[in-house]
Amino acid sequence: MNNRQQRISWMLIGLQLQALLTEGLQLLAIDRHPRLLDVGIDMAGTIFALALVKGRSLCTVHR
């Protein structure tokens, strides 16, 4: 695995942990409940955003 792939992997892990933590904090809020579906939605958004960024970098002409 090269350096770029490692950075993307660590970014995915960090953003997935952030999604889990924000859902877990809802245990402390009144009238809010954590849901695994919301964590899945957050993770899907993260993967989609990374795919957009990666696609953009493939289309960019490097001089």
Short mmCIF file of N, CA and C in Angstrom, two decimals:
data_model
loop_
_atom_site.label_atom_id
_atom_site.label_comp_id
_atom_site.label_asym_id
_atom_site.label_seq_id
_atom_site.Cartn_x
_atom_site.Cartn_y
_atom_site.Cartn_z
N MET A 1 0.85 -1.18 0.00
CA MET A 1 0.00 0.00 0.00
C MET A 1 0.89 1.24 0.00
N ASN A 2 0.61 2.16 -0.93
CA ASN A 2 1.45 3.35 -0.98
C ASN A 2 0.96 4.40 0.01
N ASN A 3 1.68 5.50 0.08
CA ASN A 3 1.41 6.55 1.07
C ASN A 3 0.02 7.16 0.89
N ARG A 4 -0.39 7.38 -0.35
CA ARG A 4 -1.71 7.97 -0.60
C ARG A 4 -2.82 7.04 -0.14
N GLN A 5 -2.69 5.76 -0.41
CA GLN A 5 -3.70 4.80 0.02
C GLN A 5 -3.77 4.73 1.54
N GLN A 6 -2.63 4.83 2.20
CA GLN A 6 -2.62 4.82 3.66
C GLN A 6 -3.33 6.05 4.21
N ARG A 7 -3.09 7.21 3.61
CA ARG A 7 -3.76 8.44 4.06
C ARG A 7 -5.27 8.33 3.89
N ILE A 8 -5.71 7.79 2.75
CA ILE A 8 -7.14 7.63 2.51
C ILE A 8 -7.73 6.64 3.51
N SER A 9 -7.01 5.56 3.78
CA SER A 9 -7.50 4.57 4.74
C SER A 9 -7.65 5.18 6.13
N TRP A 10 -6.65 5.93 6.58
CA TRP A 10 -6.72 6.56 7.89
C TRP A 10 -7.82 7.62 7.93
N MET A 11 -8.02 8.32 6.81
CA MET A 11 -9.09 9.31 6.75
C MET A 11 -10.46 8.63 6.88
N LEU A 12 -10.64 7.51 6.20
CA LEU A 12 -11.89 6.77 6.30
C LEU A 12 -12.13 6.27 7.71
N ILE A 13 -11.10 5.74 8.34
CA ILE A 13 -11.23 5.25 9.71
C ILE A 13 -11.60 6.40 10.65
N GLY A 14 -10.92 7.53 10.51
CA GLY A 14 -11.20 8.68 11.36
C GLY A 14 -12.62 9.21 11.17
N LEU A 15 -13.07 9.29 9.93
CA LEU A 15 -14.40 9.81 9.68
C LEU A 15 -15.48 8.83 10.12
N GLN A 16 -15.20 7.53 10.04
CA GLN A 16 -16.15 6.54 10.54
C GLN A 16 -16.24 6.60 12.06
N LEU A 17 -15.11 6.80 12.72
CA LEU A 17 -15.14 6.97 14.17
C LEU A 17 -15.91 8.23 14.57
N GLN A 18 -15.74 9.28 13.78
CA GLN A 18 -16.48 10.51 14.05
C GLN A 18 -17.97 10.27 13.91
N ALA A 19 -18.39 9.51 12.91
CA ALA A 19 -19.81 9.21 12.73
C ALA A 19 -20.34 8.41 13.92
N LEU A 20 -19.57 7.44 14.39
CA LEU A 20 -19.99 6.65 15.55
C LEU A 20 -20.06 7.51 16.82
N LEU A 21 -19.10 8.39 16.99
CA LEU A 21 -19.10 9.24 18.19
C LEU A 21 -20.26 10.23 18.20
N THR A 22 -20.55 10.83 17.05
CA THR A 22 -21.66 11.79 17.03
C THR A 22 -22.99 11.10 17.27
N GLU A 23 -23.13 9.88 16.78
CA GLU A 23 -24.36 9.14 17.07
C GLU A 23 -24.40 8.73 18.54
N GLY A 24 -23.25 8.35 19.09
CA GLY A 24 -23.20 7.96 20.50
C GLY A 24 -23.52 9.12 21.43
N LEU A 25 -23.14 10.34 21.04
CA LEU A 25 -23.44 11.52 21.86
C LEU A 25 -24.94 11.78 21.97
N GLN A 26 -25.69 11.24 21.05
CA GLN A 26 -27.14 11.43 21.09
C GLN A 26 -27.77 10.71 22.29
N LEU A 27 -27.03 9.81 22.90
CA LEU A 27 -27.52 9.17 24.12
C LEU A 27 -27.69 10.20 25.24
N LEU A 28 -26.91 11.26 25.19
CA LEU A 28 -26.95 12.29 26.23
C LEU A 28 -27.99 13.38 25.95
N ALA A 29 -28.55 13.40 24.74
CA ALA A 29 -29.51 14.44 24.37
C ALA A 29 -30.94 13.98 24.66
N ILE A 30 -31.77 14.93 25.05
CA ILE A 30 -33.18 14.63 25.30
C ILE A 30 -33.89 14.48 23.96
N ASP A 31 -34.72 13.47 23.85
CA ASP A 31 -35.54 13.21 22.65
C ASP A 31 -34.72 12.87 21.41
N ARG A 32 -33.50 12.42 21.59
CA ARG A 32 -32.68 11.98 20.45
C ARG A 32 -32.17 10.59 20.77
N HIS A 33 -32.08 9.75 19.75
CA HIS A 33 -31.61 8.39 19.93
C HIS A 33 -30.63 8.05 18.81
N PRO A 34 -29.54 7.36 19.14
CA PRO A 34 -28.59 6.96 18.10
C PRO A 34 -29.18 5.84 17.25
N ARG A 35 -28.86 5.87 15.97
CA ARG A 35 -29.32 4.82 15.06
C ARG A 35 -28.16 4.38 14.18
N LEU A 36 -28.04 3.08 14.00
CA LEU A 36 -26.99 2.57 13.12
C LEU A 36 -27.22 3.00 11.67
N LEU A 37 -28.48 3.20 11.29
CA LEU A 37 -28.77 3.68 9.94
C LEU A 37 -28.10 5.03 9.69
N ASP A 38 -28.15 5.91 10.69
CA ASP A 38 -27.51 7.22 10.55
C ASP A 38 -26.00 7.11 10.41
N VAL A 39 -25.41 6.16 11.12
CA VAL A 39 -23.97 5.93 10.98
C VAL A 39 -23.67 5.46 9.56
N GLY A 40 -24.51 4.57 9.04
CA GLY A 40 -24.34 4.10 7.66
C GLY A 40 -24.47 5.22 6.65
N ILE A 41 -25.41 6.13 6.89
CA ILE A 41 -25.58 7.27 5.99
C ILE A 41 -24.34 8.17 6.03
N ASP A 42 -23.81 8.41 7.22
CA ASP A 42 -22.59 9.21 7.36
C ASP A 42 -21.41 8.56 6.62
N MET A 43 -21.28 7.25 6.77
CA MET A 43 -20.18 6.53 6.11
C MET A 43 -20.34 6.55 4.59
N ALA A 44 -21.57 6.41 4.11
CA ALA A 44 -21.82 6.46 2.67
C ALA A 44 -21.46 7.84 2.12
N GLY A 45 -21.80 8.89 2.87
CA GLY A 45 -21.44 10.24 2.45
C GLY A 45 -19.94 10.44 2.40
N THR A 46 -19.24 9.86 3.37
CA THR A 46 -17.78 9.96 3.40
C THR A 46 -17.17 9.27 2.18
N ILE A 47 -17.64 8.08 1.88
CA ILE A 47 -17.11 7.33 0.73
C ILE A 47 -17.44 8.06 -0.57
N PHE A 48 -18.64 8.61 -0.67
CA PHE A 48 -19.02 9.37 -1.86
C PHE A 48 -18.14 10.59 -2.04
N ALA A 49 -17.88 11.32 -0.96
CA ALA A 49 -17.02 12.51 -1.03
C ALA A 49 -15.60 12.14 -1.45
N LEU A 50 -15.07 11.06 -0.89
CA LEU A 50 -13.72 10.64 -1.29
C LEU A 50 -13.68 10.21 -2.76
N ALA A 51 -14.74 9.58 -3.23
CA ALA A 51 -14.80 9.18 -4.64
C ALA A 51 -14.82 10.41 -5.54
N LEU A 52 -15.55 11.45 -5.12
CA LEU A 52 -15.57 12.69 -5.90
C LEU A 52 -14.19 13.33 -5.95
N VAL A 53 -13.52 13.38 -4.80
CA VAL A 53 -12.19 13.98 -4.73
C VAL A 53 -11.21 13.19 -5.58
N LYS A 54 -11.27 11.87 -5.48
CA LYS A 54 -10.35 11.03 -6.25
C LYS A 54 -10.63 11.18 -7.74
N GLY A 55 -11.90 11.22 -8.12
CA GLY A 55 -12.25 11.40 -9.53
C GLY A 55 -11.78 12.73 -10.06
N ARG A 56 -11.89 13.77 -9.24
CA ARG A 56 -11.44 15.09 -9.65
C ARG A 56 -9.93 15.11 -9.86
N SER A 57 -9.20 14.44 -8.96
CA SER A 57 -7.75 14.43 -9.09
C SER A 57 -7.31 13.63 -10.31
N LEU A 58 -8.10 12.65 -10.75
CA LEU A 58 -7.76 11.91 -11.95
C LEU A 58 -7.99 12.74 -13.20
N CYS A 59 -8.94 13.68 -13.12
CA CYS A 59 -9.26 14.52 -14.29
C CYS A 59 -8.37 15.76 -14.38
N THR A 60 -7.66 16.08 -13.32
CA THR A 60 -6.83 17.27 -13.30
C THR A 60 -5.53 17.02 -14.07
N VAL A 61 -5.19 17.98 -14.90
CA VAL A 61 -3.93 17.88 -15.66
C VAL A 61 -2.80 18.40 -14.79
N HIS A 62 -1.80 17.57 -14.56
CA HIS A 62 -0.64 17.98 -13.77
C HIS A 62 0.44 18.50 -14.70
N ARG A 63 0.97 19.67 -14.39
CA ARG A 63 2.00 20.26 -15.25
C ARG A 63 3.34 20.12 -14.65
#
